[in-house]
């Protein structure tokens, strides 16, 4: 958790005066926030350290533009989110989701989800998590992000709006679109399983 | 907003049970490296940028000059080889000015 006693305003002031020690303190203070966003939305084949470094460098480049209209952590979150989305867009889209690409445990979880009304067995949580990320990969980067924040991190629409900087109506539209796509994907998977 | 598909919801509930236990603190040296990099980037003086781009522009201009001389080599060589002959020079100039 970020240090509650950290003097953010003072640190920002020192960073603006080009104090390198203050810049180090700021990176250390914000690292937990940034790395959580990076880990949740890390594109394939990208190292988390490289991506978080890119986010911090963008933050320092734009720091003069920060006017304090939103909390600094939200402002940094938005930089992190847009950087992750840019990276997700830049990578080639994964080929279509296929049963054959799933591990045995993932296929088992998917089969049980498609054919029964019961909850996933507690021991299969890891496989379910892997499966969720493979399904999310089928969505557009922005939709992926909204579903991840909404359904996995259980953030509210207002919180997602603050983190991403998108209007609440846009967040709802993206969630609607993503859920519709996921529903369609489940229908296709069920059909493929039967055939 | 639509409600999530029940199948997705069951998967999401299970996926939420997986806790990420990885350390979130910055790795050793990361903050120092990022801070140094950020300030080094910002401290690049304007004159250095100007020097970098002006050298490129100079190279490009030199290349253009060489290409234009090569393309008009026959006209230029004819002009210099008969520079003592005023009427020929006038003819060449005429040819350049009025190509038709």
mmCIF file of C-alpha atoms in Angstrom:
data_model
loop_
_atom_site.group_PDB
_atom_site.id
_atom_site.type_symbol
_atom_site.label_atom_id
_atom_site.label_comp_id
_atom_site.label_asym_id
_atom_site.label_seq_id
_atom_site.Cartn_x
_atom_site.Cartn_y
_atom_site.Cartn_z
ATOM 1 C CA UNK A 1 0.000 0.000 0.000
ATOM 2 C CA UNK A 2 1.259 3.532 -0.698
ATOM 3 C CA UNK A 3 2.621 5.311 2.354
ATOM 4 C CA UNK A 4 -0.162 7.493 3.849
ATOM 5 C CA UNK A 5 2.358 9.855 5.444
ATOM 6 C CA UNK A 6 4.109 10.563 2.149
ATOM 7 C CA UNK A 7 4.235 14.308 1.422
ATOM 8 C CA UNK A 8 3.112 14.156 -2.205
ATOM 9 C CA UNK A 9 2.681 17.915 -2.715
ATOM 10 C CA UNK A 10 6.158 18.623 -1.324
ATOM 11 C CA UNK A 11 7.675 15.837 -3.388
ATOM 12 C CA UNK A 12 6.044 17.112 -6.602
ATOM 13 C CA UNK A 13 7.330 20.592 -5.864
ATOM 14 C CA UNK A 14 10.866 19.233 -5.485
ATOM 15 C CA UNK A 15 10.552 17.167 -8.666
ATOM 16 C CA UNK A 16 9.554 20.312 -10.550
ATOM 17 C CA UNK A 17 12.724 21.935 -9.204
ATOM 18 C CA UNK A 18 14.605 19.007 -10.745
ATOM 19 C CA UNK A 19 15.487 17.264 -7.507
ATOM 20 C CA UNK A 20 16.541 13.762 -8.529
ATOM 21 C CA UNK A 21 16.177 12.347 -4.989
ATOM 22 C CA UNK A 22 12.540 13.521 -4.974
ATOM 23 C CA UNK A 23 11.981 11.851 -8.350
ATOM 24 C CA UNK A 24 13.302 8.589 -6.904
ATOM 25 C CA UNK A 25 10.993 8.901 -3.898
ATOM 26 C CA UNK A 26 8.033 9.558 -6.190
ATOM 27 C CA UNK A 27 8.776 6.456 -8.286
ATOM 28 C CA UNK A 28 9.103 4.319 -5.162
ATOM 29 C CA UNK A 29 5.863 5.734 -3.756
ATOM 30 C CA UNK A 30 3.861 5.158 -6.951
ATOM 31 C CA UNK A 31 5.409 1.840 -7.995
ATOM 32 C CA UNK A 32 2.793 -0.378 -6.240
ATOM 33 C CA UNK A 33 -0.042 1.485 -8.011
ATOM 34 C CA UNK A 34 1.609 1.383 -11.426
ATOM 35 C CA UNK A 35 2.788 -2.226 -11.224
ATOM 36 C CA UNK A 36 -0.706 -3.454 -10.272
ATOM 37 C CA UNK A 37 -2.157 -1.805 -13.392
ATOM 38 C CA UNK A 38 0.687 -3.131 -15.533
ATOM 39 C CA UNK A 39 0.316 -6.691 -14.212
ATOM 40 C CA UNK A 40 -3.436 -6.663 -14.760
ATOM 41 C CA UNK A 41 -3.165 -5.427 -18.339
ATOM 42 C CA UNK A 42 0.244 -6.636 -19.439
ATOM 43 C CA UNK A 43 0.371 -7.552 -23.114
ATOM 44 C CA UNK A 44 2.042 -10.793 -24.100
ATOM 45 C CA UNK A 45 5.798 -10.642 -24.729
ATOM 46 C CA UNK A 46 6.223 -7.328 -22.888
ATOM 47 C CA UNK A 47 8.324 -7.169 -19.724
ATOM 48 C CA UNK A 48 6.487 -5.536 -16.816
ATOM 49 C CA UNK A 49 9.590 -3.559 -15.817
ATOM 50 C CA UNK A 50 9.941 -2.064 -19.316
ATOM 51 C CA UNK A 51 6.305 -1.050 -19.406
ATOM 52 C CA UNK A 52 6.335 0.473 -15.927
ATOM 53 C CA UNK A 53 9.522 2.395 -16.810
ATOM 54 C CA UNK A 54 7.780 3.777 -19.914
ATOM 55 C CA UNK A 55 4.830 4.875 -17.757
ATOM 56 C CA UNK A 56 7.069 6.679 -15.254
ATOM 57 C CA UNK A 57 9.014 8.417 -18.025
ATOM 58 C CA UNK A 58 5.744 9.656 -19.529
ATOM 59 C CA UNK A 59 4.694 10.848 -16.082
ATOM 60 C CA UNK A 60 7.893 12.911 -15.672
ATOM 61 C CA UNK A 61 7.624 14.308 -19.197
ATOM 62 C CA UNK A 62 4.059 15.515 -18.543
ATOM 63 C CA UNK A 63 4.406 16.481 -14.899
ATOM 64 C CA UNK A 64 4.216 20.216 -15.711
ATOM 65 C CA UNK A 65 0.760 19.584 -17.188
ATOM 66 C CA UNK A 66 -0.617 18.255 -13.891
ATOM 67 C CA UNK A 67 -2.835 21.000 -12.465
ATOM 68 C CA UNK A 68 -4.323 19.156 -9.495
ATOM 69 C CA UNK A 69 -7.904 18.910 -10.809
ATOM 70 C CA UNK A 70 -7.878 15.162 -10.046
ATOM 71 C CA UNK A 71 -5.868 13.277 -7.395
ATOM 72 C CA UNK A 72 -2.326 12.646 -8.572
ATOM 73 C CA UNK A 73 -2.789 8.859 -8.263
ATOM 74 C CA UNK A 74 -5.747 9.032 -10.715
ATOM 75 C CA UNK A 75 -3.699 11.120 -13.110
ATOM 76 C CA UNK A 76 -0.871 8.552 -13.019
ATOM 77 C CA UNK A 77 -3.378 5.678 -13.353
ATOM 78 C CA UNK A 78 -4.687 7.222 -16.567
ATOM 79 C CA UNK A 79 -1.181 7.424 -17.993
ATOM 80 C CA UNK A 80 -0.634 3.781 -17.009
ATOM 81 C CA UNK A 81 -3.947 2.647 -18.500
ATOM 82 C CA UNK A 82 -3.468 4.458 -21.818
ATOM 83 C CA UNK A 83 0.110 3.161 -22.105
ATOM 84 C CA UNK A 84 -1.089 -0.411 -21.529
ATOM 85 C CA UNK A 85 -3.889 0.023 -24.089
ATOM 86 C CA UNK A 86 -1.416 1.389 -26.644
ATOM 87 C CA UNK A 87 0.773 -1.668 -26.073
ATOM 88 C CA UNK A 88 -2.204 -4.023 -26.384
ATOM 89 C CA UNK A 89 -3.210 -2.335 -29.634
ATOM 90 C CA UNK A 90 0.310 -2.601 -30.986
ATOM 91 C CA UNK A 91 0.475 -6.362 -30.530
ATOM 92 C CA UNK A 92 -0.991 -8.602 -33.176
ATOM 93 C CA UNK A 93 -4.376 -10.013 -32.275
ATOM 94 C CA UNK A 94 -4.407 -13.554 -31.040
ATOM 95 C CA UNK A 95 -5.935 -16.033 -33.468
ATOM 96 C CA UNK A 96 -9.415 -17.219 -32.655
ATOM 97 C CA UNK A 97 -10.087 -18.940 -29.360
ATOM 98 C CA UNK A 98 -9.921 -22.728 -29.814
ATOM 99 C CA UNK A 99 -10.529 -25.687 -27.529
ATOM 100 C CA UNK A 100 -7.331 -27.260 -28.818
ATOM 101 C CA UNK A 101 -5.243 -24.394 -27.378
ATOM 102 C CA UNK A 102 -6.503 -24.969 -23.832
ATOM 103 C CA UNK A 103 -4.664 -26.987 -21.215
ATOM 104 C CA UNK A 104 -6.417 -30.034 -19.802
ATOM 105 C CA UNK A 105 -7.464 -28.203 -16.621
ATOM 106 C CA UNK A 106 -8.656 -25.119 -18.564
ATOM 107 C CA UNK A 107 -10.715 -27.313 -20.901
ATOM 108 C CA UNK A 108 -12.204 -29.056 -17.854
ATOM 109 C CA UNK A 109 -13.218 -25.753 -16.280
ATOM 110 C CA UNK A 110 -14.694 -24.461 -19.529
ATOM 111 C CA UNK A 111 -16.613 -27.678 -20.028
ATOM 112 C CA UNK A 112 -18.084 -27.517 -16.520
ATOM 113 C CA UNK A 113 -19.033 -23.841 -16.952
ATOM 114 C CA UNK A 114 -20.749 -24.565 -20.265
ATOM 115 C CA UNK A 115 -22.606 -27.668 -19.197
ATOM 116 C CA UNK A 116 -23.541 -27.128 -15.561
ATOM 117 C CA UNK A 117 -24.998 -24.430 -13.383
ATOM 118 C CA UNK A 118 -22.590 -25.147 -10.521
ATOM 119 C CA UNK A 119 -19.788 -22.900 -9.390
ATOM 120 C CA UNK A 120 -16.252 -23.703 -10.470
ATOM 121 C CA UNK A 121 -14.538 -26.018 -7.974
ATOM 122 C CA UNK A 122 -12.261 -24.112 -5.566
ATOM 123 C CA UNK A 123 -9.262 -26.182 -6.678
ATOM 124 C CA UNK A 124 -9.721 -25.031 -10.262
ATOM 125 C CA UNK A 125 -9.363 -21.306 -9.523
ATOM 126 C CA UNK A 126 -5.978 -21.020 -11.206
ATOM 127 C CA UNK A 127 -7.201 -22.708 -14.382
ATOM 128 C CA UNK A 128 -10.295 -20.463 -14.309
ATOM 129 C CA UNK A 129 -8.054 -17.416 -14.025
ATOM 130 C CA UNK A 130 -5.953 -18.519 -17.019
ATOM 131 C CA UNK A 131 -9.111 -19.200 -18.986
ATOM 132 C CA UNK A 132 -10.545 -15.784 -18.106
ATOM 133 C CA UNK A 133 -7.431 -14.097 -19.466
ATOM 134 C CA UNK A 134 -7.575 -16.123 -22.683
ATOM 135 C CA UNK A 135 -11.197 -15.101 -23.143
ATOM 136 C CA UNK A 136 -10.372 -11.460 -22.383
ATOM 137 C CA UNK A 137 -7.700 -11.583 -25.096
ATOM 138 C CA UNK A 138 -10.513 -11.931 -27.619
ATOM 139 C CA UNK A 139 -11.863 -8.474 -26.760
ATOM 140 C CA UNK A 140 -10.736 -5.046 -27.911
ATOM 141 C CA UNK A 141 -8.108 -3.579 -25.530
ATOM 142 C CA UNK A 142 -10.487 -0.926 -24.145
ATOM 143 C CA UNK A 143 -13.287 -3.470 -23.601
ATOM 144 C CA UNK A 144 -10.818 -5.884 -22.047
ATOM 145 C CA UNK A 145 -9.792 -3.233 -19.566
ATOM 146 C CA UNK A 146 -13.362 -2.355 -18.580
ATOM 147 C CA UNK A 147 -14.371 -5.989 -17.987
ATOM 148 C CA UNK A 148 -11.191 -6.639 -16.056
ATOM 149 C CA UNK A 149 -11.814 -3.691 -13.755
ATOM 150 C CA UNK A 150 -15.546 -4.328 -13.456
ATOM 151 C CA UNK A 151 -15.778 -8.104 -13.073
ATOM 152 C CA UNK A 152 -12.364 -9.135 -11.779
ATOM 153 C CA UNK A 153 -11.305 -6.146 -9.679
ATOM 154 C CA UNK A 154 -14.936 -5.333 -8.803
ATOM 155 C CA UNK A 155 -14.559 -1.602 -9.333
ATOM 156 C CA UNK A 156 -17.659 0.563 -9.740
ATOM 157 C CA UNK A 157 -18.452 2.449 -12.945
ATOM 158 C CA UNK A 158 -17.497 5.696 -11.165
ATOM 159 C CA UNK A 159 -14.156 4.256 -10.071
ATOM 160 C CA UNK A 160 -13.393 2.980 -13.582
ATOM 161 C CA UNK A 161 -14.241 6.405 -14.928
ATOM 162 C CA UNK A 162 -11.750 7.966 -12.500
ATOM 163 C CA UNK A 163 -9.004 5.475 -13.291
ATOM 164 C CA UNK A 164 -9.369 5.649 -17.060
ATOM 165 C CA UNK A 165 -10.561 9.222 -17.525
ATOM 166 C CA UNK A 166 -13.450 7.958 -19.687
ATOM 167 C CA UNK A 167 -16.991 9.247 -19.129
ATOM 168 C CA UNK A 168 -19.258 6.893 -17.176
ATOM 169 C CA UNK A 169 -21.537 6.504 -20.210
ATOM 170 C CA UNK A 170 -18.560 5.379 -22.297
ATOM 171 C CA UNK A 171 -17.524 2.871 -19.620
ATOM 172 C CA UNK A 172 -21.081 1.458 -19.676
ATOM 173 C CA UNK A 173 -21.078 1.207 -23.475
ATOM 174 C CA UNK A 174 -17.758 -0.621 -23.425
ATOM 175 C CA UNK A 175 -18.953 -2.983 -20.687
ATOM 176 C CA UNK A 176 -22.139 -3.669 -22.662
ATOM 177 C CA UNK A 177 -20.177 -4.391 -25.833
ATOM 178 C CA UNK A 178 -17.666 -6.610 -24.029
ATOM 179 C CA UNK A 179 -20.327 -8.646 -22.249
ATOM 180 C CA UNK A 180 -22.239 -9.148 -25.475
ATOM 181 C CA UNK A 181 -19.069 -10.354 -27.175
ATOM 182 C CA UNK A 182 -18.315 -12.745 -24.288
ATOM 183 C CA UNK A 183 -21.846 -14.134 -24.460
ATOM 184 C CA UNK A 184 -21.429 -14.728 -28.188
ATOM 185 C CA UNK A 185 -18.096 -16.401 -27.548
ATOM 186 C CA UNK A 186 -19.649 -18.788 -25.016
ATOM 187 C CA UNK A 187 -22.379 -19.690 -27.534
ATOM 188 C CA UNK A 188 -19.747 -20.434 -30.170
ATOM 189 C CA UNK A 189 -17.697 -22.519 -27.733
ATOM 190 C CA UNK A 190 -20.769 -24.529 -26.785
ATOM 191 C CA UNK A 191 -21.538 -25.140 -30.451
ATOM 192 C CA UNK A 192 -17.932 -26.170 -31.114
ATOM 193 C CA UNK A 193 -18.022 -28.527 -28.137
ATOM 194 C CA UNK A 194 -21.178 -30.241 -29.423
ATOM 195 C CA UNK A 195 -19.894 -30.684 -32.954
ATOM 196 C CA UNK B 1 -25.845 -1.850 -19.008
ATOM 197 C CA UNK B 2 -26.475 -5.568 -19.550
ATOM 198 C CA UNK B 3 -25.843 -8.141 -16.822
ATOM 199 C CA UNK B 4 -22.880 -10.462 -17.296
ATOM 200 C CA UNK B 5 -23.404 -13.884 -18.795
ATOM 201 C CA UNK B 6 -23.836 -16.400 -15.905
ATOM 202 C CA UNK B 7 -21.102 -18.598 -17.357
ATOM 203 C CA UNK B 8 -18.694 -15.657 -17.398
ATOM 204 C CA UNK B 9 -19.776 -14.693 -13.906
ATOM 205 C CA UNK B 10 -18.975 -18.174 -12.557
ATOM 206 C CA UNK B 11 -15.544 -18.029 -14.188
ATOM 207 C CA UNK B 12 -14.892 -14.521 -12.851
ATOM 208 C CA UNK B 13 -15.865 -15.562 -9.305
ATOM 209 C CA UNK B 14 -13.365 -18.437 -9.482
ATOM 210 C CA UNK B 15 -10.657 -16.232 -11.038
ATOM 211 C CA UNK B 16 -11.050 -13.700 -8.229
ATOM 212 C CA UNK B 17 -9.981 -16.370 -5.734
ATOM 213 C CA UNK B 18 -6.469 -16.260 -7.211
ATOM 214 C CA UNK B 19 -4.510 -13.694 -5.248
ATOM 215 C CA UNK B 20 -1.450 -12.055 -6.742
ATOM 216 C CA UNK B 21 1.142 -12.441 -4.017
ATOM 217 C CA UNK B 22 3.960 -10.822 -5.943
ATOM 218 C CA UNK B 23 5.884 -7.959 -4.379
ATOM 219 C CA UNK B 24 4.765 -4.527 -5.568
ATOM 220 C CA UNK B 25 7.802 -2.576 -4.331
ATOM 221 C CA UNK B 26 10.145 -1.161 -6.975
ATOM 222 C CA UNK B 27 13.042 -3.533 -7.740
ATOM 223 C CA UNK B 28 16.477 -2.392 -6.501
ATOM 224 C CA UNK B 29 17.883 0.419 -8.638
ATOM 225 C CA UNK B 30 14.684 0.880 -10.625
ATOM 226 C CA UNK B 31 13.756 4.277 -9.125
ATOM 227 C CA UNK B 32 17.315 5.600 -9.512
ATOM 228 C CA UNK B 33 17.479 4.487 -13.132
ATOM 229 C CA UNK B 34 14.078 5.949 -14.028
ATOM 230 C CA UNK B 35 14.778 9.272 -12.283
ATOM 231 C CA UNK B 36 18.175 9.619 -13.978
ATOM 232 C CA UNK B 37 16.691 8.722 -17.348
ATOM 233 C CA UNK B 38 13.808 11.189 -16.960
ATOM 234 C CA UNK B 39 16.084 14.092 -16.082
ATOM 235 C CA UNK B 40 18.656 13.224 -18.731
ATOM 236 C CA UNK B 41 15.870 13.321 -21.317
ATOM 237 C CA UNK B 42 14.607 16.706 -20.105
ATOM 238 C CA UNK B 43 18.077 18.209 -19.891
ATOM 239 C CA UNK B 44 18.893 17.704 -23.544
ATOM 240 C CA UNK B 45 19.551 21.340 -24.545
ATOM 241 C CA UNK B 46 17.835 22.974 -27.488
ATOM 242 C CA UNK B 47 21.192 23.654 -29.134
ATOM 243 C CA UNK B 48 21.938 19.901 -29.119
ATOM 244 C CA UNK B 49 18.650 19.205 -30.866
ATOM 245 C CA UNK B 50 19.341 22.007 -33.357
ATOM 246 C CA UNK B 51 22.840 20.665 -34.034
ATOM 247 C CA UNK B 52 21.477 17.165 -34.581
ATOM 248 C CA UNK B 53 18.833 18.283 -37.076
ATOM 249 C CA UNK B 54 20.994 20.917 -38.820
ATOM 250 C CA UNK B 55 23.647 18.279 -39.593
ATOM 251 C CA UNK B 56 20.956 16.089 -41.112
ATOM 252 C CA UNK B 57 19.643 19.027 -43.162
ATOM 253 C CA UNK B 58 23.156 19.844 -44.361
ATOM 254 C CA UNK B 59 23.712 16.255 -45.473
ATOM 255 C CA UNK B 60 20.387 16.204 -47.294
ATOM 256 C CA UNK B 61 21.149 19.510 -49.048
ATOM 257 C CA UNK B 62 24.567 18.214 -50.157
ATOM 258 C CA UNK B 63 22.963 15.068 -51.548
ATOM 259 C CA UNK B 64 20.407 17.125 -53.461
ATOM 260 C CA UNK B 65 23.189 19.291 -54.932
ATOM 261 C CA UNK B 66 25.110 16.220 -56.132
ATOM 262 C CA UNK B 67 21.973 14.696 -57.673
ATOM 263 C CA UNK B 68 21.039 17.907 -59.500
ATOM 264 C CA UNK B 69 24.581 18.312 -60.883
ATOM 265 C CA UNK B 70 24.585 14.688 -62.062
ATOM 266 C CA UNK B 71 21.175 15.086 -63.694
ATOM 267 C CA UNK B 72 22.270 18.194 -65.623
ATOM 268 C CA UNK B 73 25.812 17.111 -66.286
ATOM 269 C CA UNK B 74 25.584 17.299 -70.090
ATOM 270 C CA UNK B 75 24.272 20.895 -70.054
ATOM 271 C CA UNK B 76 26.853 22.028 -67.539
ATOM 272 C CA UNK B 77 29.787 20.380 -69.326
ATOM 273 C CA UNK B 78 28.659 21.809 -72.678
ATOM 274 C CA UNK B 79 28.454 25.248 -71.159
ATOM 275 C CA UNK B 80 31.975 25.129 -69.758
ATOM 276 C CA UNK B 81 33.607 23.479 -72.785
ATOM 277 C CA UNK B 82 32.420 26.253 -75.114
ATOM 278 C CA UNK B 83 32.491 29.150 -72.705
ATOM 279 C CA UNK B 84 34.637 31.194 -75.156
ATOM 280 C CA UNK B 85 31.993 30.866 -77.819
ATOM 281 C CA UNK B 86 29.401 33.514 -76.926
ATOM 282 C CA UNK B 87 26.879 32.477 -79.536
ATOM 283 C CA UNK B 88 26.941 28.844 -78.342
ATOM 284 C CA UNK B 89 26.489 29.994 -74.740
ATOM 285 C CA UNK B 90 23.552 32.132 -75.726
ATOM 286 C CA UNK B 91 22.094 29.166 -77.559
ATOM 287 C CA UNK B 92 22.402 26.926 -74.500
ATOM 288 C CA UNK B 93 20.901 29.583 -72.250
ATOM 289 C CA UNK B 94 18.094 29.950 -74.768
ATOM 290 C CA UNK B 95 17.541 26.213 -74.739
ATOM 291 C CA UNK B 96 17.283 26.224 -70.942
ATOM 292 C CA UNK B 97 15.004 29.248 -70.778
ATOM 293 C CA UNK B 98 12.812 28.257 -73.736
ATOM 294 C CA UNK B 99 12.908 24.485 -73.984
ATOM 295 C CA UNK B 100 10.295 24.414 -76.768
#
